[in-house]
């Protein structure tokens, strides 16, 4: 994604399942030994890299995380996020242990290609791939998260929200339960992108709720931006 500093680092290689699990084990130990930190309760495959491009190792790691003889995490506490590089990537993640999440950012084709220049498939094709993946899962495991990073005067208008609400309708039909996660953009030195105002984010959320009342809309708190360590800044 263009707004993410991490994405500019370039690909060296994919993490193995063991390396992913080691990250979790270290984080859990640090949290356990710290009086200032809460216990580690949720896991999100998101950030550096993309689960849709490292499917086998991500799935293997998630399976170990829910294994009763290993980490004993609940599937409902695991989220596997991807920008959706292809319909096939969604299909490959259909049986993964955890909730699926799609970082969509915009429902306008041209705008999304600008924000996610690695995208090679039209949005309707990606939506169809995601719907097929959801329908391949047991009904109780079709809950989905859709993430949209909101950028001032780029994709944060009421019209942008209306397009997203219309686009996700068929996805909500398949998922049953769908959460829309709105992430105010965290500025970096690599782009001129800015965070939208709180009022604009709330208006965007209100428009989604108005046009697609079946979804739960949440706004993510900005944390770590004072040390350039927030989402998209690392």
Short mmCIF file of C-alpha atoms in Angstrom, two decimals:
data_model
loop_
_atom_site.label_atom_id
_atom_site.label_comp_id
_atom_site.label_asym_id
_atom_site.label_seq_id
_atom_site.Cartn_x
_atom_site.Cartn_y
_atom_site.Cartn_z
CA UNK A 1 0.00 0.00 0.00
CA UNK A 2 1.34 3.43 -0.94
CA UNK A 3 0.64 4.96 2.47
CA UNK A 4 2.61 2.29 4.36
CA UNK A 5 6.28 2.92 5.11
CA UNK A 6 6.84 -0.77 5.79
CA UNK A 7 5.81 -1.65 2.24
CA UNK A 8 8.72 0.39 0.90
CA UNK A 9 11.31 -1.86 2.52
CA UNK A 10 11.13 -4.43 -0.26
CA UNK A 11 10.79 -8.20 -0.07
CA UNK A 12 13.77 -10.23 1.12
CA UNK A 13 11.92 -13.48 1.79
CA UNK A 14 8.81 -14.82 3.49
CA UNK A 15 8.74 -15.75 7.17
CA UNK A 16 8.49 -19.43 8.00
CA UNK A 17 5.79 -20.78 10.28
CA UNK A 18 8.38 -21.32 13.02
CA UNK A 19 9.53 -17.70 12.79
CA UNK A 20 5.95 -16.46 13.03
CA UNK A 21 5.33 -18.63 16.08
CA UNK A 22 8.58 -17.44 17.66
CA UNK A 23 7.36 -13.84 17.38
CA UNK A 24 4.20 -14.79 19.23
CA UNK A 25 6.05 -16.76 21.90
CA UNK A 26 8.44 -13.87 22.58
CA UNK A 27 5.63 -11.32 22.72
CA UNK A 28 3.63 -13.53 25.09
CA UNK A 29 6.64 -13.96 27.37
CA UNK A 30 7.39 -10.22 27.44
CA UNK A 31 3.75 -9.45 28.27
CA UNK A 32 3.68 -12.15 30.93
CA UNK A 33 6.84 -10.84 32.63
CA UNK A 34 5.83 -7.18 32.50
CA UNK A 35 3.77 -5.54 35.21
CA UNK A 36 2.89 -2.70 32.84
CA UNK A 37 1.49 -4.77 29.99
CA UNK A 38 -1.81 -6.66 29.76
CA UNK A 39 -1.74 -10.35 28.81
CA UNK A 40 -1.61 -11.21 25.12
CA UNK A 41 -5.10 -12.27 24.08
CA UNK A 42 -5.45 -11.61 20.34
CA UNK A 43 -3.29 -12.24 17.28
CA UNK A 44 -3.46 -10.38 13.97
CA UNK A 45 -1.51 -11.44 10.90
CA UNK A 46 -1.03 -7.94 9.51
CA UNK A 47 1.70 -5.41 8.84
CA UNK A 48 5.04 -6.38 7.34
CA UNK A 49 4.36 -8.79 4.48
CA UNK A 50 0.98 -10.15 3.45
CA UNK A 51 -0.71 -13.39 4.45
CA UNK A 52 -2.09 -13.79 0.93
CA UNK A 53 1.45 -14.10 -0.40
CA UNK A 54 2.68 -16.50 2.28
CA UNK A 55 -0.34 -18.75 2.63
CA UNK A 56 1.27 -22.07 3.53
CA UNK A 57 3.38 -20.74 6.41
CA UNK A 58 0.61 -18.50 7.73
CA UNK A 59 -1.85 -21.39 7.77
CA UNK A 60 0.67 -23.68 9.45
CA UNK A 61 1.38 -21.06 12.12
CA UNK A 62 -2.33 -20.46 12.74
CA UNK A 63 -2.94 -24.21 13.07
CA UNK A 64 -0.22 -24.43 15.72
CA UNK A 65 -1.66 -21.44 17.56
CA UNK A 66 -5.05 -23.14 18.00
CA UNK A 67 -3.55 -26.57 18.74
CA UNK A 68 -4.62 -27.70 22.21
CA UNK A 69 -1.21 -29.25 22.79
CA UNK A 70 0.69 -26.10 21.80
CA UNK A 71 -0.54 -22.51 22.20
CA UNK A 72 -4.26 -23.21 22.77
CA UNK A 73 -5.53 -19.96 21.26
CA UNK A 74 -9.19 -19.71 20.24
CA UNK A 75 -9.84 -19.32 16.51
CA UNK A 76 -12.02 -16.32 17.32
CA UNK A 77 -8.96 -14.54 18.71
CA UNK A 78 -6.95 -14.84 15.48
CA UNK A 79 -7.33 -12.53 12.47
CA UNK A 80 -5.60 -13.19 9.15
CA UNK A 81 -5.43 -10.03 7.06
CA UNK A 82 -4.56 -9.60 3.40
CA UNK A 83 -4.84 -6.96 0.68
CA UNK A 84 -6.21 -9.76 -1.48
CA UNK A 85 -3.51 -10.15 -4.12
CA UNK A 86 -5.74 -12.50 -6.11
CA UNK A 87 -8.99 -14.47 -5.91
CA UNK A 88 -6.82 -17.57 -5.59
CA UNK A 89 -5.21 -16.16 -2.44
CA UNK A 90 -8.62 -15.85 -0.80
CA UNK A 91 -9.43 -19.41 -1.85
CA UNK A 92 -6.20 -20.68 -0.33
CA UNK A 93 -7.00 -18.96 2.98
CA UNK A 94 -10.55 -20.33 3.13
CA UNK A 95 -9.63 -23.13 5.54
CA UNK A 96 -7.21 -21.09 7.65
CA UNK A 97 -7.68 -21.12 11.42
CA UNK A 98 -8.86 -17.60 12.18
CA UNK A 99 -11.10 -14.79 10.99
CA UNK A 100 -10.35 -13.40 7.54
CA UNK A 101 -9.80 -9.68 6.97
CA UNK A 102 -9.55 -7.77 3.70
CA UNK A 103 -7.65 -4.49 3.57
CA UNK A 104 -9.78 -2.87 0.88
CA UNK A 105 -9.25 0.89 1.50
CA UNK A 106 -11.47 2.02 -1.39
CA UNK A 107 -14.27 0.62 -3.54
CA UNK A 108 -13.43 2.81 -6.54
CA UNK A 109 -11.32 0.76 -8.95
CA UNK A 110 -8.93 3.52 -10.08
CA UNK A 111 -8.46 4.88 -6.58
CA UNK A 112 -7.75 1.48 -5.08
CA UNK A 113 -5.13 0.75 -7.74
CA UNK A 114 -3.42 3.99 -6.77
CA UNK A 115 -3.52 3.13 -3.08
CA UNK A 116 -2.63 -0.54 -3.61
CA UNK A 117 -0.43 -0.51 -6.74
CA UNK A 118 0.36 -4.22 -6.36
CA UNK A 119 -3.28 -5.02 -7.15
CA UNK A 120 -3.61 -6.90 -10.44
CA UNK A 121 -7.25 -8.00 -10.32
CA UNK A 122 -10.46 -5.96 -10.66
CA UNK A 123 -12.37 -5.42 -7.44
CA UNK A 124 -15.40 -7.50 -8.54
CA UNK A 125 -13.09 -10.49 -9.15
CA UNK A 126 -11.53 -10.10 -5.71
CA UNK A 127 -14.95 -9.77 -4.11
CA UNK A 128 -16.10 -12.96 -5.82
CA UNK A 129 -12.99 -14.77 -4.59
CA UNK A 130 -13.60 -13.60 -1.03
CA UNK A 131 -17.27 -14.58 -1.15
CA UNK A 132 -16.36 -18.04 -2.42
CA UNK A 133 -13.82 -18.38 0.39
CA UNK A 134 -16.38 -17.35 3.01
CA UNK A 135 -18.99 -19.73 1.66
CA UNK A 136 -16.46 -22.57 1.81
CA UNK A 137 -16.15 -22.05 5.57
CA UNK A 138 -18.54 -23.37 8.23
CA UNK A 139 -21.33 -20.85 8.87
CA UNK A 140 -20.07 -20.11 12.38
CA UNK A 141 -16.64 -19.10 11.00
CA UNK A 142 -17.69 -16.65 8.30
CA UNK A 143 -17.27 -13.49 10.36
CA UNK A 144 -15.20 -11.03 8.35
CA UNK A 145 -13.30 -7.81 8.93
CA UNK A 146 -12.94 -5.17 6.21
CA UNK A 147 -10.23 -2.57 6.82
CA UNK A 148 -10.05 0.88 5.26
CA UNK A 149 -7.24 3.32 5.92
CA UNK A 150 -8.75 6.80 5.57
CA UNK A 151 -6.62 9.55 4.02
CA UNK A 152 -7.56 13.22 4.10
CA UNK A 153 -9.12 14.38 0.81
CA UNK A 154 -8.23 11.07 -0.89
CA UNK A 155 -10.73 8.41 0.18
CA UNK A 156 -12.53 9.89 3.18
CA UNK A 157 -15.58 11.56 1.59
CA UNK A 158 -19.22 10.60 2.02
CA UNK A 159 -19.16 9.50 -1.62
CA UNK A 160 -16.24 7.15 -0.88
CA UNK A 161 -18.20 5.73 2.06
CA UNK A 162 -21.30 5.27 -0.10
CA UNK A 163 -19.32 3.39 -2.75
CA UNK A 164 -17.82 1.13 -0.11
CA UNK A 165 -21.21 0.44 1.50
CA UNK A 166 -22.69 -0.52 -1.87
CA UNK A 167 -19.71 -2.66 -2.85
CA UNK A 168 -19.62 -4.72 0.33
CA UNK A 169 -23.32 -5.64 0.29
CA UNK A 170 -22.80 -9.05 -1.39
CA UNK A 171 -19.89 -9.75 0.96
CA UNK A 172 -22.10 -9.09 3.99
CA UNK A 173 -24.69 -11.45 2.50
CA UNK A 174 -22.08 -14.23 2.55
CA UNK A 175 -20.40 -13.36 5.84
CA UNK A 176 -23.48 -12.83 7.95
CA UNK A 177 -21.42 -10.88 10.47
CA UNK A 178 -19.06 -8.21 9.16
CA UNK A 179 -16.93 -5.61 10.92
CA UNK A 180 -15.62 -2.51 9.13
CA UNK A 181 -12.41 -1.22 10.71
CA UNK A 182 -11.61 2.42 9.89
CA UNK A 183 -7.95 3.35 10.32
CA UNK A 184 -7.01 7.04 10.18
CA UNK A 185 -3.86 7.36 8.09
CA UNK A 186 -0.65 7.84 10.05
CA UNK A 187 1.64 10.27 8.18
CA UNK A 188 5.11 9.19 7.02
CA UNK A 189 8.05 10.91 5.36
CA UNK A 190 7.41 8.96 2.15
CA UNK A 191 4.12 10.58 1.13
CA UNK A 192 2.09 13.75 1.59
CA UNK A 193 -0.87 11.77 2.90
CA UNK A 194 -2.48 13.19 6.03
CA UNK A 195 -4.91 11.94 8.65
CA UNK A 196 -8.52 13.03 8.21
CA UNK A 197 -10.20 15.02 10.94
CA UNK A 198 -12.07 13.15 13.65
CA UNK A 199 -15.29 14.71 12.36
CA UNK A 200 -14.63 13.38 8.87
CA UNK A 201 -13.94 9.87 10.15
CA UNK A 202 -17.14 9.92 12.19
CA UNK A 203 -19.11 11.16 9.18
CA UNK A 204 -17.64 8.37 7.03
CA UNK A 205 -18.60 5.80 9.66
CA UNK A 206 -22.10 7.24 9.91
CA UNK A 207 -22.60 6.99 6.15
CA UNK A 208 -21.56 3.32 6.17
CA UNK A 209 -23.99 2.59 9.00
CA UNK A 210 -26.77 4.45 7.21
CA UNK A 211 -26.37 2.62 3.90
CA UNK A 212 -25.30 -0.81 5.19
CA UNK A 213 -26.77 -1.16 8.70
CA UNK A 214 -25.87 -4.84 8.94
CA UNK A 215 -22.19 -4.09 9.55
CA UNK A 216 -20.46 -3.04 12.74
CA UNK A 217 -18.23 -0.01 12.14
CA UNK A 218 -15.32 0.78 14.46
CA UNK A 219 -12.62 3.44 14.35
CA UNK A 220 -9.17 2.33 15.37
CA UNK A 221 -7.35 4.40 17.97
CA UNK A 222 -4.08 5.94 16.81
CA UNK A 223 -1.32 4.63 19.03
CA UNK A 224 2.43 5.00 18.75
CA UNK A 225 2.35 7.86 16.25
CA UNK A 226 4.20 10.13 18.70
CA UNK A 227 7.23 7.86 18.20
CA UNK A 228 6.60 7.07 14.52
CA UNK A 229 5.63 3.55 15.54
CA UNK A 230 1.96 3.56 14.59
CA UNK A 231 0.26 1.44 11.94
CA UNK A 232 1.92 2.12 8.57
CA UNK A 233 4.87 4.04 10.03
CA UNK A 234 7.31 1.25 10.89
#
